[in-house]
Tab-separated table of C-alpha atoms and ligand atoms in Angstrom:
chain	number	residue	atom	x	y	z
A	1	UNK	CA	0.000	0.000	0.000
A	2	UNK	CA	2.587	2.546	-1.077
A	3	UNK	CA	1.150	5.951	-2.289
A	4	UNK	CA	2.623	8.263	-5.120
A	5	UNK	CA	4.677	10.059	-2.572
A	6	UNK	CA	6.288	6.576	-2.123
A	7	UNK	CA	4.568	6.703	1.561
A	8	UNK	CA	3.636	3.244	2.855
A	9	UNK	CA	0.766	2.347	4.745
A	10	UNK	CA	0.364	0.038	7.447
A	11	UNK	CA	-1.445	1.514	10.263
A	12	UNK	CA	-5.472	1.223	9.970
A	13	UNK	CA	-7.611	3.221	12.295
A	14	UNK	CA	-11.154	1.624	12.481
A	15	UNK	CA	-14.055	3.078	13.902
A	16	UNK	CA	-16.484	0.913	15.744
A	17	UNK	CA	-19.025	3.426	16.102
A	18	UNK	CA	-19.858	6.976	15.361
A	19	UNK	CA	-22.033	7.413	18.346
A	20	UNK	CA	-20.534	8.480	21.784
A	21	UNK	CA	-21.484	8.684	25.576
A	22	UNK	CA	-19.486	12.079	25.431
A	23	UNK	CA	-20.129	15.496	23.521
A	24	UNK	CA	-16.917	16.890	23.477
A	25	UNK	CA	-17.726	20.485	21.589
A	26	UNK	CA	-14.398	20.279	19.832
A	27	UNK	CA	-15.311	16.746	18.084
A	28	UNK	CA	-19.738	16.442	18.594
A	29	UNK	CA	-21.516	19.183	16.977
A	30	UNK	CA	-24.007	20.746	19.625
A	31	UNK	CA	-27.296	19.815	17.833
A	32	UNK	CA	-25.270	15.764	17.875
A	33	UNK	CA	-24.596	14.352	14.062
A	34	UNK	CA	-27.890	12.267	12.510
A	35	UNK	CA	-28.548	8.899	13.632
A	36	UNK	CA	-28.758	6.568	10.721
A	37	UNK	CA	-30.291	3.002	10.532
A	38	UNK	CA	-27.950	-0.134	11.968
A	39	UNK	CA	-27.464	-1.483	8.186
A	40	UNK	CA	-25.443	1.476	7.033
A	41	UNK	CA	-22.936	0.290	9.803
A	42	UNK	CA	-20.029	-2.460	9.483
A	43	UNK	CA	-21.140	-5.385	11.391
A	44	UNK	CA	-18.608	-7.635	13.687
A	45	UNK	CA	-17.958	-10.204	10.857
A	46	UNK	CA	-17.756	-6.969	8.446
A	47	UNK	CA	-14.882	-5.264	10.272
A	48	UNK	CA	-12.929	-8.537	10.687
A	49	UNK	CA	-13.192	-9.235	7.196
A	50	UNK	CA	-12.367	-6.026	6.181
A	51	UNK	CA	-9.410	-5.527	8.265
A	52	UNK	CA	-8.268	-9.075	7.176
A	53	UNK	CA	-7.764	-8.021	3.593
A	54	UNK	CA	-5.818	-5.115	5.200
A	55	UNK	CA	-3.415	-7.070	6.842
A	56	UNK	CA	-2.991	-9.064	3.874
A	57	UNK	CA	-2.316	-6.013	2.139
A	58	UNK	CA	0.832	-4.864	5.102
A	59	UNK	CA	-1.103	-3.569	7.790
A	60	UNK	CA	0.778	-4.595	10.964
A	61	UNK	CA	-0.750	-2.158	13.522
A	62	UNK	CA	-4.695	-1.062	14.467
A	63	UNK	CA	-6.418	1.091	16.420
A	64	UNK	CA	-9.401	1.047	17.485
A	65	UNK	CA	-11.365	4.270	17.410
A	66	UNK	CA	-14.863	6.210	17.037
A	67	UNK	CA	-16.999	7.986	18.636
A	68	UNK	CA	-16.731	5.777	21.781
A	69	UNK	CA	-15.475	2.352	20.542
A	70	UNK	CA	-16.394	0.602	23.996
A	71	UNK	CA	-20.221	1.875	23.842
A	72	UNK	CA	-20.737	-0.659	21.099
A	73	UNK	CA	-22.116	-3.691	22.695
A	74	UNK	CA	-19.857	-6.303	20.833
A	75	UNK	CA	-16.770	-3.796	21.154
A	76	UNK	CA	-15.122	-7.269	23.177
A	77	UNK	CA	-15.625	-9.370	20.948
A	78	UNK	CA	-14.368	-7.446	17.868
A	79	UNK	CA	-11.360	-7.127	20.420
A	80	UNK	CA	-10.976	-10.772	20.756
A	81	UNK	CA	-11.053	-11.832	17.100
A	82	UNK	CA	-8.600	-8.874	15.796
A	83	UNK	CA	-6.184	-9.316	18.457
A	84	UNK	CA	-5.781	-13.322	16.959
A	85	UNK	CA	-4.550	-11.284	13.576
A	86	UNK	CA	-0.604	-10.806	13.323
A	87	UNK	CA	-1.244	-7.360	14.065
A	88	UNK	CA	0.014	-4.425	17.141
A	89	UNK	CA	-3.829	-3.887	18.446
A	90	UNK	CA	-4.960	-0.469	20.621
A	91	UNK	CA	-7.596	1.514	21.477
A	92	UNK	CA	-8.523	5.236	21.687
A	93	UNK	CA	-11.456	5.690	24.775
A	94	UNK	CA	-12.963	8.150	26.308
A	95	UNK	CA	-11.899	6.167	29.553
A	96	UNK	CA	-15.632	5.727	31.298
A	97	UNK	CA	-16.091	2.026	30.648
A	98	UNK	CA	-12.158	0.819	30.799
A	99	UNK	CA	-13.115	-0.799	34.081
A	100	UNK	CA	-15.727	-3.176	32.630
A	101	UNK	CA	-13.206	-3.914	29.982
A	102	UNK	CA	-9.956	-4.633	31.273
A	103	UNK	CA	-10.215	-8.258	31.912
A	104	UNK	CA	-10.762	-8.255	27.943
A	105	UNK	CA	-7.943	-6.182	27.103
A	106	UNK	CA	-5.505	-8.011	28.964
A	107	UNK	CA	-6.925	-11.453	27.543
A	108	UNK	CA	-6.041	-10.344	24.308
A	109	UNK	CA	-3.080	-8.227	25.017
A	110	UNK	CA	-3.844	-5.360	24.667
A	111	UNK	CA	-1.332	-2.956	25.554
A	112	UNK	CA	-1.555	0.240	24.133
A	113	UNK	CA	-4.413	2.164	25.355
A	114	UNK	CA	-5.162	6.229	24.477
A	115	UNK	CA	-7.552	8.390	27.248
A	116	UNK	CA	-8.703	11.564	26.667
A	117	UNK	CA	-8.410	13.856	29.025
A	118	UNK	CA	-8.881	18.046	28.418
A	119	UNK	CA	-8.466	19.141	31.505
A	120	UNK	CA	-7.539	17.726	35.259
A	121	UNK	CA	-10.278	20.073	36.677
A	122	UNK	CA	-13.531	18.092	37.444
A	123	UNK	CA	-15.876	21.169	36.254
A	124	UNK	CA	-14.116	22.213	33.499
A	125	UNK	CA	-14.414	18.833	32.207
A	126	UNK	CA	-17.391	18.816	32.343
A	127	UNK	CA	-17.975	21.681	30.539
A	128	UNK	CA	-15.754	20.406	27.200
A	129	UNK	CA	-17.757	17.268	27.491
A	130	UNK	CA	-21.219	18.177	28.266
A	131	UNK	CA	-20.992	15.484	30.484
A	132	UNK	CA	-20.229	14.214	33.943
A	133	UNK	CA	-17.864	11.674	34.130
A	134	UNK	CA	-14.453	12.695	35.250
A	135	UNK	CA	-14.151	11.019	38.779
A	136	UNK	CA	-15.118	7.999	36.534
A	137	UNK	CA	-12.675	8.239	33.984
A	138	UNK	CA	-9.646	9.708	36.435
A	139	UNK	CA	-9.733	6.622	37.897
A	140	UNK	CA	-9.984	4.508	35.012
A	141	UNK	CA	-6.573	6.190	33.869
A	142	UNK	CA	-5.064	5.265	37.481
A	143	UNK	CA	-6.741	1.585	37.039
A	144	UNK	CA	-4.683	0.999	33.338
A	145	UNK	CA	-1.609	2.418	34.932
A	146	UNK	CA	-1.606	-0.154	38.695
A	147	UNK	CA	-2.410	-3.166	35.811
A	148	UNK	CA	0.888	-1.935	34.030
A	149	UNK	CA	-0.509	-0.479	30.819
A	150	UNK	CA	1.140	1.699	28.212
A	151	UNK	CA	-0.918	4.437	29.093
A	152	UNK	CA	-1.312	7.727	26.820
A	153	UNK	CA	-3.204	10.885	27.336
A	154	UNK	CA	-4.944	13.096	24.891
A	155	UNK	CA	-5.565	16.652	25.478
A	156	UNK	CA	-6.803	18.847	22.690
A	157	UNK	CA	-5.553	22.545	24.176
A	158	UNK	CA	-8.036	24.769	23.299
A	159	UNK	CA	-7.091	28.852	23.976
A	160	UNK	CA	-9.114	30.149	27.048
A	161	UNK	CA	-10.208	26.529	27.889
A	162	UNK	CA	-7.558	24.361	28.558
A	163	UNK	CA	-4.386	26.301	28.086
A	164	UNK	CA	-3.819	27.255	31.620
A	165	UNK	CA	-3.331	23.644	32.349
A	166	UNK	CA	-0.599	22.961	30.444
A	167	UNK	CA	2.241	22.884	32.862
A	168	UNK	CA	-0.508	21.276	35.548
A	169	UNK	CA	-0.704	18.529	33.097
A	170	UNK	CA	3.362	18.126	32.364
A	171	UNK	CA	3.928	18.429	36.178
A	172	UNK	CA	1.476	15.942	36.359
A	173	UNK	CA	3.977	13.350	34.783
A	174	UNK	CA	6.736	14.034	36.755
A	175	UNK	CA	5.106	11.373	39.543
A	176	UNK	CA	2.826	9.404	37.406
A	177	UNK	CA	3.486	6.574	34.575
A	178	UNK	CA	1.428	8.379	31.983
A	179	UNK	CA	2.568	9.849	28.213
A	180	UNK	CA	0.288	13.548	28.156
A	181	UNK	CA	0.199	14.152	24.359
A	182	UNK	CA	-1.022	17.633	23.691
A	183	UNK	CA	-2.967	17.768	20.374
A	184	UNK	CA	-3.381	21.338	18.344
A	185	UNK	CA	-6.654	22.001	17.903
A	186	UNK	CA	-8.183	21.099	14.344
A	187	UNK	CA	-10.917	22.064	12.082
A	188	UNK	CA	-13.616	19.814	11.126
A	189	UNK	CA	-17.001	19.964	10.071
A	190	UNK	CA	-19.290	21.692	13.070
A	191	UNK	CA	-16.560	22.556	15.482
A	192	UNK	CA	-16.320	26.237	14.458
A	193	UNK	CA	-12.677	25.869	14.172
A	194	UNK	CA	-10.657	28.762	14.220
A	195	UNK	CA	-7.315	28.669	14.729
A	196	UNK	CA	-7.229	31.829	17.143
A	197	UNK	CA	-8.250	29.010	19.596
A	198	UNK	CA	-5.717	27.496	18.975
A	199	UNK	CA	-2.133	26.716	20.606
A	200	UNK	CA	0.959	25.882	18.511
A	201	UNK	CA	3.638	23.666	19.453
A	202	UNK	CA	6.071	26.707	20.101
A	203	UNK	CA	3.251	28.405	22.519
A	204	UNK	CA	3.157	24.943	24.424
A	205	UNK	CA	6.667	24.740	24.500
A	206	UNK	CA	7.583	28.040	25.554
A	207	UNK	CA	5.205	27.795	28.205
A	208	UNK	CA	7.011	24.639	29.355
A	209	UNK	CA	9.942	27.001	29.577
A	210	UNK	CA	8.642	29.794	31.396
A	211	UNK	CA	7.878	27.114	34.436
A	212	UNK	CA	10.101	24.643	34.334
A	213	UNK	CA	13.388	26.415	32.654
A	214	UNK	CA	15.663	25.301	29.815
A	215	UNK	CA	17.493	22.634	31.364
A	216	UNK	CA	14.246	21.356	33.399
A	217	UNK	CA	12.920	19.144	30.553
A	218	UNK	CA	14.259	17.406	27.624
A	219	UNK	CA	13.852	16.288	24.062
A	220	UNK	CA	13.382	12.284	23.629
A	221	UNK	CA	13.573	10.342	20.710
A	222	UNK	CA	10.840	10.157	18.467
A	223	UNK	CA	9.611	6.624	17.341
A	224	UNK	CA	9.318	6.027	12.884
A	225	UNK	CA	5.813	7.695	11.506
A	226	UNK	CA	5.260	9.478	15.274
A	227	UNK	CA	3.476	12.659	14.969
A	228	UNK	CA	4.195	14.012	18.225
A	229	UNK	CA	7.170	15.409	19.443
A	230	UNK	CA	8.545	14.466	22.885
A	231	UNK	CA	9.784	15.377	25.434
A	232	UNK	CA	10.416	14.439	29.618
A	233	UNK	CA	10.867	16.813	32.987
A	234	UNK	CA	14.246	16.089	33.721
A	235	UNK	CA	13.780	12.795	36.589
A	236	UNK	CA	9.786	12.475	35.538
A	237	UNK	CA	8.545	9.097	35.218
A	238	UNK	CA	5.890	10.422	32.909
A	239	UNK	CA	6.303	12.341	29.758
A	240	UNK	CA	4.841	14.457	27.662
A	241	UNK	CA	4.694	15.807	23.727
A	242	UNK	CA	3.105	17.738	21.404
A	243	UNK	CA	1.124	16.500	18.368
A	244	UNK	CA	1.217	19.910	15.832
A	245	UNK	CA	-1.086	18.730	13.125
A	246	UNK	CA	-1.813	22.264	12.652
A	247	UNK	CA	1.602	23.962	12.601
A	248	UNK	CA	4.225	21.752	12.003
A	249	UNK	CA	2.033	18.926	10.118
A	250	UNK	CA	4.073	15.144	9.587
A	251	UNK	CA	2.536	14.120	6.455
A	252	UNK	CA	5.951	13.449	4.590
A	253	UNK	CA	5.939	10.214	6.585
A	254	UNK	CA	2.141	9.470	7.176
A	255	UNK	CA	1.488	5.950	7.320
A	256	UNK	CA	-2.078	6.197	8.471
A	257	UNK	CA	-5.512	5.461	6.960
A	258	UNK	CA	-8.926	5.192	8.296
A	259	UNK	CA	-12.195	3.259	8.225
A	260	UNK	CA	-14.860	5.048	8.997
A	261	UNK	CA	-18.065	2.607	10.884
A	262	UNK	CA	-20.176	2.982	8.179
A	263	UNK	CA	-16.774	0.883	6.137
A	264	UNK	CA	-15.408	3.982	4.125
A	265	UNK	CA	-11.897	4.398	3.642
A	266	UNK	CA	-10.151	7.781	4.434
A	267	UNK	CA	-6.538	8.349	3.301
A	268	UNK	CA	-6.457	11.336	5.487
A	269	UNK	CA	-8.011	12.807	8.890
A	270	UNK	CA	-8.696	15.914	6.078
A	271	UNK	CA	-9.507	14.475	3.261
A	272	UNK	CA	-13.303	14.855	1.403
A	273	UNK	CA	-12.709	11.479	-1.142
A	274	UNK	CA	-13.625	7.970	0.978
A	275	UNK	CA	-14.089	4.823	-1.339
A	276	UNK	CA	-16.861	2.872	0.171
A	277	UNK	CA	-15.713	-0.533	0.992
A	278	UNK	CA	-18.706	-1.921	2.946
A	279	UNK	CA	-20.715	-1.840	-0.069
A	280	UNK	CA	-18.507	-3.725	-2.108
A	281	UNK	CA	-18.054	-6.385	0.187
A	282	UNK	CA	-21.833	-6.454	0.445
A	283	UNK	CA	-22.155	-6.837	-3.435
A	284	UNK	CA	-19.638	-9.870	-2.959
A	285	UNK	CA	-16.912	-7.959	-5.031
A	286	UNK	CA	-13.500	-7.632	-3.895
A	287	UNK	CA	-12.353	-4.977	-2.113
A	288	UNK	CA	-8.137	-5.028	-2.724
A	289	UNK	CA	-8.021	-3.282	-5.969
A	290	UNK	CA	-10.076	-0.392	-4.390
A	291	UNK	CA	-7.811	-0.245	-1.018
A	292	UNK	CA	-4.941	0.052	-3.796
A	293	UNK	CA	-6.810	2.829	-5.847
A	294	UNK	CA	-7.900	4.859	-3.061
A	295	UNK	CA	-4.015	5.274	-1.310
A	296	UNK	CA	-2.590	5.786	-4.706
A	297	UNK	CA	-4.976	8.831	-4.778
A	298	UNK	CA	-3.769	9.888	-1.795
A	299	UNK	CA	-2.820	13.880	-1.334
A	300	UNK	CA	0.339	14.664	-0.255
A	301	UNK	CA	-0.795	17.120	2.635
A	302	UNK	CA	-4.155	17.540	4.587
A	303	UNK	CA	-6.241	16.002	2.002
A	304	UNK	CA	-4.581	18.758	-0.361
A	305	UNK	CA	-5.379	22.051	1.760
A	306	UNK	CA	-1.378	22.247	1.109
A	307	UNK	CA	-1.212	25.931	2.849
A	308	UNK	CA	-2.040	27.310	6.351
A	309	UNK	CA	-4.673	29.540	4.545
A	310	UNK	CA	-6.233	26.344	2.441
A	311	UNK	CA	-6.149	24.695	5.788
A	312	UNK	CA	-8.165	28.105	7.437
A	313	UNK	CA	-10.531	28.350	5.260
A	314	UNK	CA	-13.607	27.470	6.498
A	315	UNK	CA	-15.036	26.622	2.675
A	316	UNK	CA	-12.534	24.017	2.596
A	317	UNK	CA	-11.707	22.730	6.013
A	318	UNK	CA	-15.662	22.128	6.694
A	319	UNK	CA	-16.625	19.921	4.201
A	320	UNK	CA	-15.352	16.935	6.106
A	321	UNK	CA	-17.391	14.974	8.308
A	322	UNK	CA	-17.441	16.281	12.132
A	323	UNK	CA	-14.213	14.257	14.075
A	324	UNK	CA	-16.599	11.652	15.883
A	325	UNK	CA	-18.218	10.452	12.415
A	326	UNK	CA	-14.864	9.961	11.196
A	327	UNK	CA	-12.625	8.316	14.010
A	328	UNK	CA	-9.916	10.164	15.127
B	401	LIG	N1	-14.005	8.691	22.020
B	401	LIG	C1	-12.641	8.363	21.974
B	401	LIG	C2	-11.793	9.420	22.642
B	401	LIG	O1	-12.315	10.508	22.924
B	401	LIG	O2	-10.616	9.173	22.868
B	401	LIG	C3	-12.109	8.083	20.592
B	401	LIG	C4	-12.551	8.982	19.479
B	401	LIG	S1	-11.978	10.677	19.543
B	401	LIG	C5	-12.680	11.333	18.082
B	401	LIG	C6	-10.248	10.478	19.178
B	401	LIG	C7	-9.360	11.632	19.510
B	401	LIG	O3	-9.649	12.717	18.647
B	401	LIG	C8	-9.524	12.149	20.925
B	401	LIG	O4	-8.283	12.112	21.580
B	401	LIG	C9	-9.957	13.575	20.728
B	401	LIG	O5	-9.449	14.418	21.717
B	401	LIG	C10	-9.408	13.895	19.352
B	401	LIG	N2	-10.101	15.010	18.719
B	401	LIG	C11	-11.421	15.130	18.490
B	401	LIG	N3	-11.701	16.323	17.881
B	401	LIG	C12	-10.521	16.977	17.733
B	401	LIG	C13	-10.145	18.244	17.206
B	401	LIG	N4	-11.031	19.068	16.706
B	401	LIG	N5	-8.836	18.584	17.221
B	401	LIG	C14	-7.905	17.739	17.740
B	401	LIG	N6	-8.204	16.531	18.239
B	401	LIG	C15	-9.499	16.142	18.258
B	402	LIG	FE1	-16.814	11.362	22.131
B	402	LIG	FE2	-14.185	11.106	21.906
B	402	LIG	FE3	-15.505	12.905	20.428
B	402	LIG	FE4	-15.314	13.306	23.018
B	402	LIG	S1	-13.590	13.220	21.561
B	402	LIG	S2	-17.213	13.498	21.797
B	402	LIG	S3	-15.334	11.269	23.816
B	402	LIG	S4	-15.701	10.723	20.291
């Protein structure tokens, strides 16, 4: 699955469901997105299929995304069956039902598990999410880390929201086994993106600066195909890193795509072209030739909004779905 950029894919990002026990204003439109009828979604034997032919095709790693991946009632037994594939499985959650799920995840090993988390104040976390859960998913994070868990953290920073925290949050590794990734806030459709609420890479690490000094943190390496940059308080057991899709974007060595739940295949978080694969495999066709087609159409940045302003515009940068249709 090489693209015309000579990029090759092998990390899938499937999306169980599109529907979420969250409403996160960044990622859920406030009036929710339309609830459409079971049929248009990828059932279990669907996804397994479908994600077979993928890992004939290279795929080596998947994650499991959504909406809220664990809300979907046969979320442990899709678990099960894909973690039997040759495959590096993991999961991105909200956190609220890890606890009913961990025996499941450590009977099929696995390892790497993503939280989100916008802010370590109980009301204000509330207030991103529309929801109450944060006792609930606080210790959900601490219950992954006692059972030895590769734990990461998500936090979108939103200006005037969130951005006060950022030191809280990197302080917050010094004394506990987590990996914070701060994520620059991005546009898609019904989030009202713009990107003066937003915080760049250089803001967060400046900020890092101004509390902790030069010398009180440090670059580490980055793994192949990361997209965040990290870094570690000097003697932290935590760390922490920045993921600048916005500013500093890391599509030279993208080896992502995604699969939306209702089975269509995204080359890009941004891009507006998905090839439907659920429908072919419904119509009993075969679905390689147009896996190969759809990454050799691949852009080479952003689903081609090559330019900060392409990427600003609203005419362009809404047309995609909203982030919990797609699966982020
Ligand atoms: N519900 C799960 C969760 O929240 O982790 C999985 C799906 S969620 C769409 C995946 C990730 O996308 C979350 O970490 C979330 O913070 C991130 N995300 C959603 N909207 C975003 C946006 N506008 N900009 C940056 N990240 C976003
Ligand atoms: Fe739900 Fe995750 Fe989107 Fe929040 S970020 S609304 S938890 S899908």
């Amino acid at each position: 699955m090489t693209d015309a950029f000579g990029r090759k894919h092998d990390y899938l990002r499937i999306s169980l469901t599109e529907r979420c026990n969250l409403r996160c204003f960044y990622c859920m439109p406030a009036e929710g997105i339309p609830l459409r009828p079971k049929d248009h979604f990828m059932r279990t034997e669907e996804i397994i299929s479908i994600a077979k032919t993928f890992v004939e095709l290279g795929v080596k790693k998947i994650r499991l995304t959504g909406g809220e991946p664990l809300i979907r009632k046969d979320a442990d037994s899709i678990i099960k069956q894909l973690s039997e594939l040759p495959i590096e499985l993991g999961i991105t959650t909200n956190g609220i039902l890890v606890d009913q799920f961990i025996d499941c995840f450590e009977e099929s090993g696995l390892k790497a598990i993503n939280v989100s988390l916008d802010s370590l104040q109980h009301e204000k976390m509330a207030s991103i999410t529309r929801r109450d859960y944060f006792n609930r998913i606080m210790s959900n994070i601490q219950l992954l880390i006692d059972r030895g868990f590769d734990v990461k953290v998500n936090t979108v920073v939103m200006r005037g929201t969130n951005d006060d925290e950022i030191t809280d949050f990197i302080e917050w590794t010094r004394n506990t086994n987590v990996h914070v990734r701060f994520i620059e806030f991005m546009p898609f459709g019904g989030n009202d993106w713009d990107w003066s609420k937003g915080v760049s890479l250089d803001e967060i690490l400046s900020r890092t600066t101004d509390r902790f000094g030069a010398f009180g943190f440090e670059r580490i390496t980055d793994r192949a195909n990361d997209t965040s940059k990290n870094y570690r308080l000097k003697g932290g057991i935590g760390t922490f890193a920045v993921i600048s899709s916005v500013t500093n974007p890391f599509c030279d060595t993208c080896n992502r795509i995604r699969l939306t739940a209702d089975g269509k295949l995204k080359n890009c978080l941004f891009s507006n072209s998905e090839t439907d694969l659920l429908t072919s495999l419904r119509a009993g066709n075969n679905i390689l030739e147009l896996i190969q087609d759809n990454i050799l159409n691949k852009r080479s940045m952003r689903g081609g909004m090559d330019s900060i302003s392409d990427f600003s515009n609203p005419a362009l940068n809404q047309q995609n779905r909203s982030m919990v249709a797609i699966g982020g």
